[in-house]
Structure formats: structure tokens, C-alpha cells
Amino acid sequence: MTETKRMPVLPVEAYTSQAWFDREQAQIFSRTWAFAGLAEDIGEPGQYRAVQAGLNNIFIVMGRDGHLRAFHNLCRHRGTRLVPESGQARRLIACPYHDWAYDLEGRLIAVPEKEREFPDLDLSCHGLKPASVALWRGMLWVHPSPDAGPIAEWFGAVEPQLGPHRPEELVEIEEARSHHEIKANWKIVVENYIDAYHLSHLHSGTLAMYDHAKIESGFVGPHFAFWEPLADHYEADVEVNAPMPLIERVPRDRLGVWVPMLFPSLGLAESESSWSTFHVTPLAPDLSLVETRTKVENASEQAFERQAARSAGFWQRHVRPKRSGDETDPLASGDFMAEDVYICEQQQASLTSPYFSVGATARHGEAALRRYQEVVQEWMVPD
């Protein structure tokens, strides 16, 4: 009998099979809170933003009363998608197909030729199907169910393990936004993110400012919490060495980086000088999209220029690529994101080999991988 290939808890098919991927969309991403952007993405009545939450496309819109509401992005006539990814509606949202129109509170308010074509239609019964929306830690979240309950019930236990940052007080660096299509299953990307074992190996040069021997991590429910302190040579003069102005709310006796992974696929990188989202979206069994957004202390442009100049010497002396060579080689780029993308794609490429197997995994450094796969497996059991 052929032994099932595993890595190390889930079968390899969990990373390669379309059927497994489809089940994840239904059992995980359609049943959990989904990251939908930053609070400032919807700041005035009529602004909307649509996101995919498993099998559901959901849009958030600010009503005329200033309240946020979420609806399934489906016209009640024929199910046509109503709005694109983001935009502004003045007073109503109209279906592009047959012009059924809804107000910003989701009520059906107009049907063309209503009296002749729809003599028995009750407009009050055909409003948009509601979903849940929440604002938490400066981020927008949606849930396909209108009865999802308070978002604090989902994140409450892990919140004390997150950084002291207040994202709503920080400002976004627009030029730091990035999109990476990675030729790997979304769980490969997440597992790389929570793998403490690889930090001192793959990123020994590119993340040399942190002390990887003093990691504090573990699961709180389905969520992964992580913190590690600054390396001594970086912390000794961190006011000079930091690449950007330090975030004032981070206590000096707790300088370091919080890198949680909020289930199922939103990572946060909360450091001494920045706060970032790392959003992993499954596109196919072997393809994922990673979108990052970064916020920093609300300081002047001159303060950032001055800090970049002061810290340049540290980064030139201490930060280096994993190996030397042509910079077209991801491991010679000096970019830790390029290093991770390369490794994730190399892992995915190996899964179809009949000789593929996983050896012993580190007791502590890779414990998070094993637990994460167990959590995924638990969610894959139908209600």
C-alpha cells in the first residue's frame, strides 16, 4: 500500500487539488471574518469597496447617515454583480444589467417599467442581502453572515498578544503598497510566514536587526501570535539605526516586532518603526496573491529623510543578501520578500514529485506549521 504523502499533517493534495481548494473556499473563507482594507478606504457617504470572502463577493458602503454597511454584491433581479472593486456612488447603486437601483442603505428603490413588467413586485422585500461589517484596530472586516456576532469574539483572545500600535493614528506610505502573485498554494505562503525556524537561515542577512533566538510565539485559538526583540547591535543605537522614525507608542523596553497571523490569512508586521498588513488571497491551488500595505509614524517628510540618512551606515554594514551573485537571483537580491517568494515557489514546485516527502520538523521552530495545519484540518470538517 502506498503511504499518503503529508506535509507534515495535511496531505499533499491539500496544496495541489482543485477539489480541496474549493472546499477551503466554502468551509474556511466563507465562514470567517475577511480583511477588507483600512478604515480610511471608506471615509465619506457613497464610498464603497468590494472584496472576495470565500465564495462570496461582498461590498462595504458608507450610508448617508455615516454608518458602514455590508451587502452581498448581487442584484436581487438576476444576481448580476453590482459594483466593481471600489468607487463612489452619489445616491444610489444601480445594476449595470437591467438598472434595478438600490439606495446606500440597501433598499430597492427603483425598477424600470415597474408597473408594466412587475405588477406584483413588493420593493420592500427585495433589498440587498446583508452581510456583516466591522472596524477593528483600524481595519475593515466583512463576514458573509449577517449574524456573525461581534468581531471581538473572533479576535478578542489574541488581541493582547498584538503590538501596542494604533494603526488609526499612523499614516500610510502609498508607494510602499505591493502586490505579488506567488506560484504557490496559500498555505505554503502562510506557513512560511509563521515558520520561526527559517528566520535565522533564509533571512540571516536581510533580517539581521532582530534576535531570532529569543522568539516568543504560540497559538491563541486559531490565531498565531509572535514577537521577537531587537538584536543587540541594532538596539544599542536604535534611534539612529532605525530606517524610519520610531513609533512613539511602542515602549522602549519592548522594542521588537510583532508578526501575528490572524486566521486564516492576514499577517501583521508591527515593528519599532512601521505597521504593515500582509494579506494572502488564494487564487488557485498553486497560485496566491499577497498584498502589503504599510503605515508609519505621522512625522514630517524632513524627519523621514533625516532618519534615512542617519541609518544608512547601519544598513550598509549589517544587512546583506543570503548569497552573493547576480541580483536577478532572488537569494542575492537583499530583499527578504523576494527570498520568501522564491522559497514558496520552490516548495510548491516539488509537490508533484513522486519522491516528495517531509523529514523531521523542528520541535519549537516549526511547531507553528504543525499546529496551523491542524487548525485548517479542523475547519475543513463540515458543520
CSV table of C-alpha atoms in Angstrom, one decimal:
chain,number,residue,atom,x,y,z
A,1,MET,CA,0.0,0.0,0.0
A,2,THR,CA,1.3,3.4,-0.9
A,3,GLU,CA,1.8,5.8,2.0
A,4,THR,CA,-0.1,9.1,1.7
A,5,LYS,CA,2.3,12.0,1.3
A,6,ARG,CA,1.9,14.6,4.0
A,7,MET,CA,3.5,17.9,4.9
A,8,PRO,CA,3.5,17.1,7.8
A,9,VAL,CA,-0.1,17.0,9.0
A,10,LEU,CA,-2.2,17.7,5.9
A,11,PRO,CA,-2.0,15.5,2.8
A,12,VAL,CA,-0.1,16.9,-0.2
A,13,GLU,CA,-3.4,17.1,-2.0
A,14,ALA,CA,-4.3,19.9,0.3
A,15,TYR,CA,-1.8,22.0,-1.6
A,16,THR,CA,-2.4,20.8,-5.2
A,17,SER,CA,-6.0,19.6,-5.5
A,18,GLN,CA,-8.8,21.8,-7.0
A,19,ALA,CA,-11.4,19.9,-5.0
A,20,TRP,CA,-9.5,20.6,-1.7
A,21,PHE,CA,-9.2,24.3,-2.7
A,22,ASP,CA,-12.9,24.5,-3.5
A,23,ARG,CA,-13.7,23.0,-0.1
A,24,GLU,CA,-11.5,25.6,1.7
A,25,GLN,CA,-13.3,28.4,0.0
A,26,ALA,CA,-16.6,27.0,1.3
A,27,GLN,CA,-15.5,25.7,4.7
A,28,ILE,CA,-12.9,28.3,5.7
A,29,PHE,CA,-13.1,31.6,3.8
A,30,SER,CA,-16.9,31.6,3.6
A,31,ARG,CA,-17.2,31.2,7.4
A,32,THR,CA,-14.6,33.6,8.8
A,33,TRP,CA,-14.0,37.3,9.0
A,34,ALA,CA,-12.2,38.6,5.9
A,35,PHE,CA,-9.8,41.6,5.8
A,36,ALA,CA,-11.4,44.3,3.6
A,37,GLY,CA,-8.9,47.2,3.8
A,38,LEU,CA,-8.1,50.1,6.1
A,39,ALA,CA,-10.6,52.3,7.8
A,40,GLU,CA,-9.6,55.3,5.7
A,41,ASP,CA,-10.5,53.5,2.5
A,42,ILE,CA,-14.2,54.4,3.1
A,43,GLY,CA,-14.4,57.8,4.6
A,44,GLU,CA,-17.5,59.5,3.2
A,45,PRO,CA,-21.1,58.6,2.2
A,46,GLY,CA,-21.3,56.7,-1.0
A,47,GLN,CA,-17.8,55.3,-1.0
A,48,TYR,CA,-17.7,51.6,-1.4
A,49,ARG,CA,-15.2,48.7,-1.5
A,50,ALA,CA,-15.8,45.2,-2.7
A,51,VAL,CA,-13.9,42.1,-1.5
A,52,GLN,CA,-14.0,38.4,-2.0
A,53,ALA,CA,-14.8,36.3,1.1
A,54,GLY,CA,-14.6,32.7,0.0
A,55,LEU,CA,-17.5,32.1,-2.3
A,56,ASN,CA,-19.0,35.5,-1.6
A,57,ASN,CA,-18.3,38.8,-3.1
A,58,ILE,CA,-19.2,41.5,-0.5
A,59,PHE,CA,-19.1,45.2,-0.6
A,60,ILE,CA,-19.0,47.8,2.2
A,61,VAL,CA,-20.6,51.1,1.6
A,62,MET,CA,-21.0,54.2,3.9
A,63,GLY,CA,-24.6,55.3,4.0
A,64,ARG,CA,-25.9,58.8,4.1
A,65,ASP,CA,-26.0,58.6,7.8
A,66,GLY,CA,-22.3,57.9,8.0
A,67,HIS,CA,-22.7,54.3,9.0
A,68,LEU,CA,-20.9,51.4,7.3
A,69,ARG,CA,-23.0,48.6,5.9
A,70,ALA,CA,-22.1,45.4,4.1
A,71,PHE,CA,-24.1,43.6,1.4
A,72,HIS,CA,-23.6,40.7,-0.9
A,73,ASN,CA,-22.7,42.1,-4.3
A,74,LEU,CA,-25.7,40.6,-6.1
A,75,CYS,CA,-28.6,42.3,-7.8
A,76,ARG,CA,-31.9,40.8,-6.5
A,77,HIS,CA,-33.2,40.6,-10.0
A,78,ARG,CA,-30.8,38.2,-11.8
A,79,GLY,CA,-27.9,38.1,-9.4
A,80,THR,CA,-25.6,40.3,-11.5
A,81,ARG,CA,-22.6,41.7,-9.6
A,82,LEU,CA,-23.5,45.3,-8.8
A,83,VAL,CA,-20.2,47.2,-8.1
A,84,PRO,CA,-16.5,46.8,-9.1
A,85,GLU,CA,-13.7,46.7,-6.6
A,86,SER,CA,-14.1,50.3,-5.3
A,87,GLY,CA,-15.7,53.5,-6.2
A,88,GLN,CA,-18.1,56.3,-5.3
A,89,ALA,CA,-21.9,56.2,-5.5
A,90,ARG,CA,-23.7,59.5,-5.1
A,91,ARG,CA,-27.2,58.5,-4.1
A,92,LEU,CA,-27.9,55.0,-5.4
A,93,ILE,CA,-26.3,51.8,-6.6
A,94,ALA,CA,-27.7,50.6,-10.0
A,95,CYS,CA,-27.4,47.2,-11.6
A,96,PRO,CA,-25.5,47.5,-14.9
A,97,TYR,CA,-27.7,44.9,-16.5
A,98,HIS,CA,-31.4,45.9,-16.0
A,99,ASP,CA,-31.0,49.1,-13.9
A,100,TRP,CA,-32.6,47.9,-10.7
A,101,ALA,CA,-31.5,50.5,-8.2
A,102,TYR,CA,-30.8,50.4,-4.5
A,103,ASP,CA,-30.1,53.2,-2.1
A,104,LEU,CA,-27.0,53.4,0.1
A,105,GLU,CA,-28.8,51.6,2.9
A,106,GLY,CA,-29.5,48.6,0.6
A,107,ARG,CA,-33.2,49.2,-0.1
A,108,LEU,CA,-34.6,48.5,-3.6
A,109,ILE,CA,-35.9,51.9,-4.7
A,110,ALA,CA,-36.4,51.8,-8.5
A,111,VAL,CA,-37.3,49.2,-11.1
A,112,PRO,CA,-37.6,50.2,-14.7
A,113,GLU,CA,-41.2,50.0,-16.1
A,114,LYS,CA,-42.2,48.5,-12.8
A,115,GLU,CA,-46.0,48.8,-13.2
A,116,ARG,CA,-46.0,47.0,-16.6
A,117,GLU,CA,-43.2,44.4,-16.1
A,118,PHE,CA,-43.5,43.6,-12.4
A,119,PRO,CA,-47.1,44.2,-11.3
A,120,ASP,CA,-46.8,42.1,-8.1
A,121,LEU,CA,-43.3,43.2,-7.0
A,122,ASP,CA,-43.0,44.4,-3.4
A,123,LEU,CA,-39.9,46.7,-3.4
A,124,SER,CA,-39.6,46.4,0.4
A,125,CYS,CA,-38.9,42.6,0.1
A,126,HIS,CA,-36.1,42.9,-2.4
A,127,GLY,CA,-33.4,44.9,-0.7
A,128,LEU,CA,-29.8,43.7,-0.9
A,129,LYS,CA,-28.8,40.7,1.1
A,130,PRO,CA,-26.9,41.9,4.2
A,131,ALA,CA,-23.5,40.7,5.4
A,132,SER,CA,-21.6,41.8,8.5
A,133,VAL,CA,-19.0,44.6,8.6
A,134,ALA,CA,-16.8,45.7,11.5
A,135,LEU,CA,-14.0,48.1,12.2
A,136,TRP,CA,-11.2,46.6,14.3
A,137,ARG,CA,-7.7,48.0,15.0
A,138,GLY,CA,-8.0,50.5,12.1
A,139,MET,CA,-9.0,47.8,9.7
A,140,LEU,CA,-12.2,47.0,7.8
A,141,TRP,CA,-13.6,43.4,8.0
A,142,VAL,CA,-16.5,41.6,6.5
A,143,HIS,CA,-18.3,38.3,7.2
A,144,PRO,CA,-20.7,36.7,4.8
A,145,SER,CA,-23.3,36.1,7.5
A,146,PRO,CA,-25.4,39.0,8.7
A,147,ASP,CA,-25.4,37.3,12.1
A,148,ALA,CA,-21.6,36.9,12.6
A,149,GLY,CA,-21.7,38.4,16.0
A,150,PRO,CA,-19.2,40.9,17.5
A,151,ILE,CA,-15.7,40.8,15.9
A,152,ALA,CA,-14.2,41.0,19.4
A,153,GLU,CA,-15.4,37.4,19.9
A,154,TRP,CA,-13.3,36.3,16.9
A,155,PHE,CA,-10.1,38.3,17.8
A,156,GLY,CA,-10.6,39.1,21.5
A,157,ALA,CA,-8.3,36.4,22.9
A,158,VAL,CA,-5.4,37.2,20.6
A,159,GLU,CA,-5.6,41.0,20.8
A,160,PRO,CA,-3.5,41.2,24.0
A,161,GLN,CA,-0.7,39.4,22.1
A,162,LEU,CA,-0.6,42.0,19.3
A,163,GLY,CA,1.6,45.1,19.2
A,164,PRO,CA,0.7,48.3,21.1
A,165,HIS,CA,0.4,50.2,17.8
A,166,ARG,CA,-2.7,52.2,16.9
A,167,PRO,CA,-3.0,51.9,13.1
A,168,GLU,CA,-5.6,54.7,13.0
A,169,GLU,CA,-3.0,57.1,14.4
A,170,LEU,CA,-0.4,56.2,11.7
A,171,VAL,CA,-0.2,57.3,8.1
A,172,GLU,CA,0.1,55.1,5.0
A,173,ILE,CA,3.1,55.1,2.7
A,174,GLU,CA,1.3,54.8,-0.7
A,175,GLU,CA,4.5,53.9,-2.5
A,176,ALA,CA,5.1,51.0,-0.2
A,177,ARG,CA,2.0,49.2,-1.3
A,178,SER,CA,2.8,46.0,-3.2
A,179,HIS,CA,1.2,43.1,-5.0
A,180,HIS,CA,2.9,39.8,-5.5
A,181,GLU,CA,1.5,36.8,-7.4
A,182,ILE,CA,3.2,33.8,-5.9
A,183,LYS,CA,3.1,30.4,-7.7
A,184,ALA,CA,2.3,28.5,-4.6
A,185,ASN,CA,-0.7,27.4,-2.5
A,186,TRP,CA,-1.9,30.0,0.0
A,187,LYS,CA,-1.0,27.7,2.9
A,188,ILE,CA,2.6,27.4,1.7
A,189,VAL,CA,2.8,31.2,1.9
A,190,VAL,CA,1.2,31.4,5.4
A,191,GLU,CA,3.4,28.5,6.7
A,192,ASN,CA,6.5,30.3,5.5
A,193,TYR,CA,5.2,33.5,7.3
A,194,ILE,CA,4.9,31.7,10.7
A,195,ASP,CA,8.0,29.5,10.3
A,196,ALA,CA,10.4,30.7,13.1
A,197,TYR,CA,13.0,28.1,12.1
A,198,HIS,CA,13.8,29.7,8.7
A,199,LEU,CA,14.4,33.2,10.1
A,200,SER,CA,18.0,32.6,11.1
A,201,HIS,CA,18.7,30.6,8.0
A,202,LEU,CA,17.0,32.1,5.0
A,203,HIS,CA,16.9,35.7,6.4
A,204,SER,CA,20.1,35.7,8.5
A,205,GLY,CA,21.3,38.7,6.5
A,206,THR,CA,18.1,40.5,5.4
A,207,LEU,CA,16.5,40.4,8.9
A,208,ALA,CA,19.7,40.8,10.9
A,209,MET,CA,18.1,43.5,13.1
A,210,TYR,CA,16.1,41.0,15.1
A,211,ASP,CA,17.2,38.4,17.7
A,212,HIS,CA,15.8,35.2,16.3
A,213,ALA,CA,17.0,33.2,19.3
A,214,LYS,CA,14.5,34.9,21.6
A,215,ILE,CA,11.2,34.4,19.8
A,216,GLU,CA,8.0,34.3,21.8
A,217,SER,CA,5.2,32.6,19.9
A,218,GLY,CA,2.2,30.4,20.1
A,219,PHE,CA,-1.4,29.9,19.1
A,220,VAL,CA,-4.4,31.6,20.7
A,221,GLY,CA,-7.4,29.8,19.3
A,222,PRO,CA,-6.9,29.7,15.5
A,223,HIS,CA,-4.6,32.7,15.5
A,224,PHE,CA,-0.8,32.7,15.7
A,225,ALA,CA,1.0,35.3,17.9
A,226,PHE,CA,4.7,36.1,17.5
A,227,TRP,CA,7.2,38.6,19.0
A,228,GLU,CA,10.9,38.8,18.9
A,229,PRO,CA,13.2,41.5,20.3
A,230,LEU,CA,15.8,43.7,18.5
A,231,ALA,CA,19.3,42.4,18.1
A,232,ASP,CA,21.8,43.9,20.4
A,233,HIS,CA,23.8,45.6,17.7
A,234,TYR,CA,20.7,47.3,16.3
A,235,GLU,CA,19.1,48.2,19.6
A,236,ALA,CA,22.3,49.7,21.0
A,237,ASP,CA,21.6,52.9,19.0
A,238,VAL,CA,18.2,52.2,17.6
A,239,GLU,CA,17.2,55.9,17.4
A,240,VAL,CA,20.0,56.3,14.8
A,241,ASN,CA,19.8,52.8,13.2
A,242,ALA,CA,16.0,52.6,12.6
A,243,PRO,CA,15.2,53.2,8.9
A,244,MET,CA,12.3,55.5,9.8
A,245,PRO,CA,11.2,57.5,12.9
A,246,LEU,CA,10.3,55.2,15.8
A,247,ILE,CA,6.6,54.7,16.5
A,248,GLU,CA,6.0,56.6,19.8
A,249,ARG,CA,3.5,54.2,21.2
A,250,VAL,CA,6.0,51.2,21.3
A,251,PRO,CA,7.6,51.1,24.8
A,252,ARG,CA,11.4,51.3,24.7
A,253,ASP,CA,11.6,48.2,26.9
A,254,ARG,CA,9.6,46.2,24.4
A,255,LEU,CA,11.2,47.2,21.1
A,256,GLY,CA,11.0,44.4,18.6
A,257,VAL,CA,8.5,43.1,16.1
A,258,TRP,CA,5.1,41.5,16.5
A,259,VAL,CA,4.3,39.3,13.5
A,260,PRO,CA,0.9,37.6,14.1
A,261,MET,CA,-1.0,35.6,11.5
A,262,LEU,CA,-4.7,36.1,12.0
A,263,PHE,CA,-6.7,33.1,10.8
A,264,PRO,CA,-7.0,32.3,8.1
A,265,SER,CA,-4.6,34.5,6.1
A,266,LEU,CA,-3.9,38.0,7.3
A,267,GLY,CA,-0.4,38.7,8.7
A,268,LEU,CA,0.6,41.8,10.5
A,269,ALA,CA,4.1,43.1,10.8
A,270,GLU,CA,4.1,45.6,13.7
A,271,SER,CA,7.7,46.8,14.3
A,272,GLU,CA,9.5,49.6,16.1
A,273,SER,CA,9.1,51.9,13.0
A,274,SER,CA,6.3,50.6,10.9
A,275,TRP,CA,3.0,48.7,10.9
A,276,SER,CA,2.0,46.6,7.9
A,277,THR,CA,-0.7,44.2,6.6
A,278,PHE,CA,0.3,41.1,4.7
A,279,HIS,CA,-2.9,39.8,3.1
A,280,VAL,CA,-2.8,36.3,1.4
A,281,THR,CA,-5.6,35.6,-1.1
A,282,PRO,CA,-6.0,32.2,-2.6
A,283,LEU,CA,-6.3,32.4,-6.4
A,284,ALA,CA,-5.9,28.7,-7.4
A,285,PRO,CA,-4.4,25.6,-5.8
A,286,ASP,CA,-1.0,26.7,-6.9
A,287,LEU,CA,-1.4,30.5,-7.0
A,288,SER,CA,-1.7,33.1,-4.3
A,289,LEU,CA,-1.8,36.9,-4.2
A,290,VAL,CA,0.0,38.8,-1.5
A,291,GLU,CA,-0.9,42.4,-1.0
A,292,THR,CA,1.0,44.6,1.6
A,293,ARG,CA,0.2,48.0,3.0
A,294,THR,CA,2.4,49.9,5.4
A,295,LYS,CA,1.8,52.7,7.8
A,296,VAL,CA,4.3,54.8,9.8
A,297,GLU,CA,4.5,57.5,12.5
A,298,ASN,CA,2.8,60.7,11.5
A,299,ALA,CA,6.1,62.7,11.1
A,300,SER,CA,7.2,65.3,8.6
A,301,GLU,CA,8.9,64.4,5.3
A,302,GLN,CA,12.1,66.0,6.6
A,303,ALA,CA,12.0,63.7,9.6
A,304,PHE,CA,11.9,60.7,7.3
A,305,GLU,CA,14.7,62.0,5.1
A,306,ARG,CA,16.8,62.8,8.1
A,307,GLN,CA,16.3,59.3,9.6
A,308,ALA,CA,17.1,57.6,6.3
A,309,ALA,CA,20.4,59.4,6.1
A,310,ARG,CA,21.3,58.7,9.7
A,311,SER,CA,20.6,55.0,9.4
A,312,ALA,CA,22.2,54.3,6.0
A,313,GLY,CA,25.5,53.3,7.6
A,314,PHE,CA,23.9,50.6,9.7
A,315,TRP,CA,22.0,49.0,6.8
A,316,GLN,CA,25.1,49.1,4.6
A,317,ARG,CA,27.2,47.3,7.3
A,318,HIS,CA,24.7,44.8,8.7
A,319,VAL,CA,22.1,43.9,6.1
A,320,ARG,CA,23.1,41.6,3.3
A,321,PRO,CA,21.7,39.0,0.9
A,322,LYS,CA,21.8,35.3,1.7
A,323,ARG,CA,24.3,34.7,-1.0
A,324,SER,CA,26.4,36.8,-3.4
A,325,GLY,CA,25.9,36.8,-7.2
A,326,ASP,CA,23.7,38.4,-9.8
A,327,GLU,CA,20.9,40.4,-8.3
A,328,THR,CA,18.5,38.7,-10.6
A,329,ASP,CA,18.9,35.7,-8.2
A,330,PRO,CA,16.2,36.3,-5.5
A,331,LEU,CA,18.6,35.0,-2.9
A,332,ALA,CA,21.2,37.6,-3.9
A,333,SER,CA,18.7,40.4,-4.0
A,334,GLY,CA,19.0,41.5,-0.4
A,335,ASP,CA,15.1,41.7,-0.3
A,336,PHE,CA,13.6,39.3,2.3
A,337,MET,CA,10.3,39.3,0.4
A,338,ALA,CA,12.0,38.1,-2.7
A,339,GLU,CA,13.7,35.4,-0.7
A,340,ASP,CA,10.4,34.2,0.7
A,341,VAL,CA,8.6,34.3,-2.7
A,342,TYR,CA,11.4,32.2,-4.2
A,343,ILE,CA,11.3,29.6,-1.5
A,344,CYS,CA,7.5,29.3,-1.5
A,345,GLU,CA,7.6,28.7,-5.3
A,346,GLN,CA,10.3,26.1,-4.9
A,347,GLN,CA,8.4,24.3,-2.3
A,348,GLN,CA,5.2,24.2,-4.4
A,349,ALA,CA,7.2,23.0,-7.5
A,350,SER,CA,8.4,20.0,-5.5
A,351,LEU,CA,5.0,18.7,-4.5
A,352,THR,CA,4.2,16.8,-7.7
A,353,SER,CA,7.4,14.7,-7.5
A,354,PRO,CA,6.7,11.0,-6.7
A,355,TYR,CA,9.8,11.2,-4.4
A,356,PHE,CA,8.5,14.1,-2.3
A,357,SER,CA,8.5,13.6,1.4
A,358,VAL,CA,8.9,15.7,4.6
A,359,GLY,CA,11.5,14.8,7.1
A,360,ALA,CA,11.7,15.6,10.8
A,361,THR,CA,10.4,19.0,11.7
A,362,ALA,CA,11.9,21.2,14.4
A,363,ARG,CA,10.3,20.8,17.9
A,364,HIS,CA,9.9,24.5,18.5
A,365,GLY,CA,10.8,26.4,15.3
A,366,GLU,CA,8.3,24.5,13.2
A,367,ALA,CA,5.7,23.8,15.8
A,368,ALA,CA,3.5,26.6,14.4
A,369,LEU,CA,3.4,24.8,11.0
A,370,ARG,CA,2.1,21.6,12.5
A,371,ARG,CA,-0.5,23.5,14.6
A,372,TYR,CA,-1.6,25.6,11.7
A,373,GLN,CA,-2.2,22.6,9.5
A,374,GLU,CA,-4.2,21.0,12.4
A,375,VAL,CA,-6.4,24.2,12.6
A,376,VAL,CA,-7.0,24.1,8.8
A,377,GLN,CA,-8.0,20.4,9.1
A,378,GLU,CA,-10.4,21.2,11.9
A,379,TRP,CA,-12.1,23.9,9.8
A,380,MET,CA,-12.4,21.5,6.9
A,381,VAL,CA,-14.9,19.4,8.8
A,382,PRO,CA,-18.5,20.4,7.7
A,383,ASP,CA,-20.9,21.6,10.3
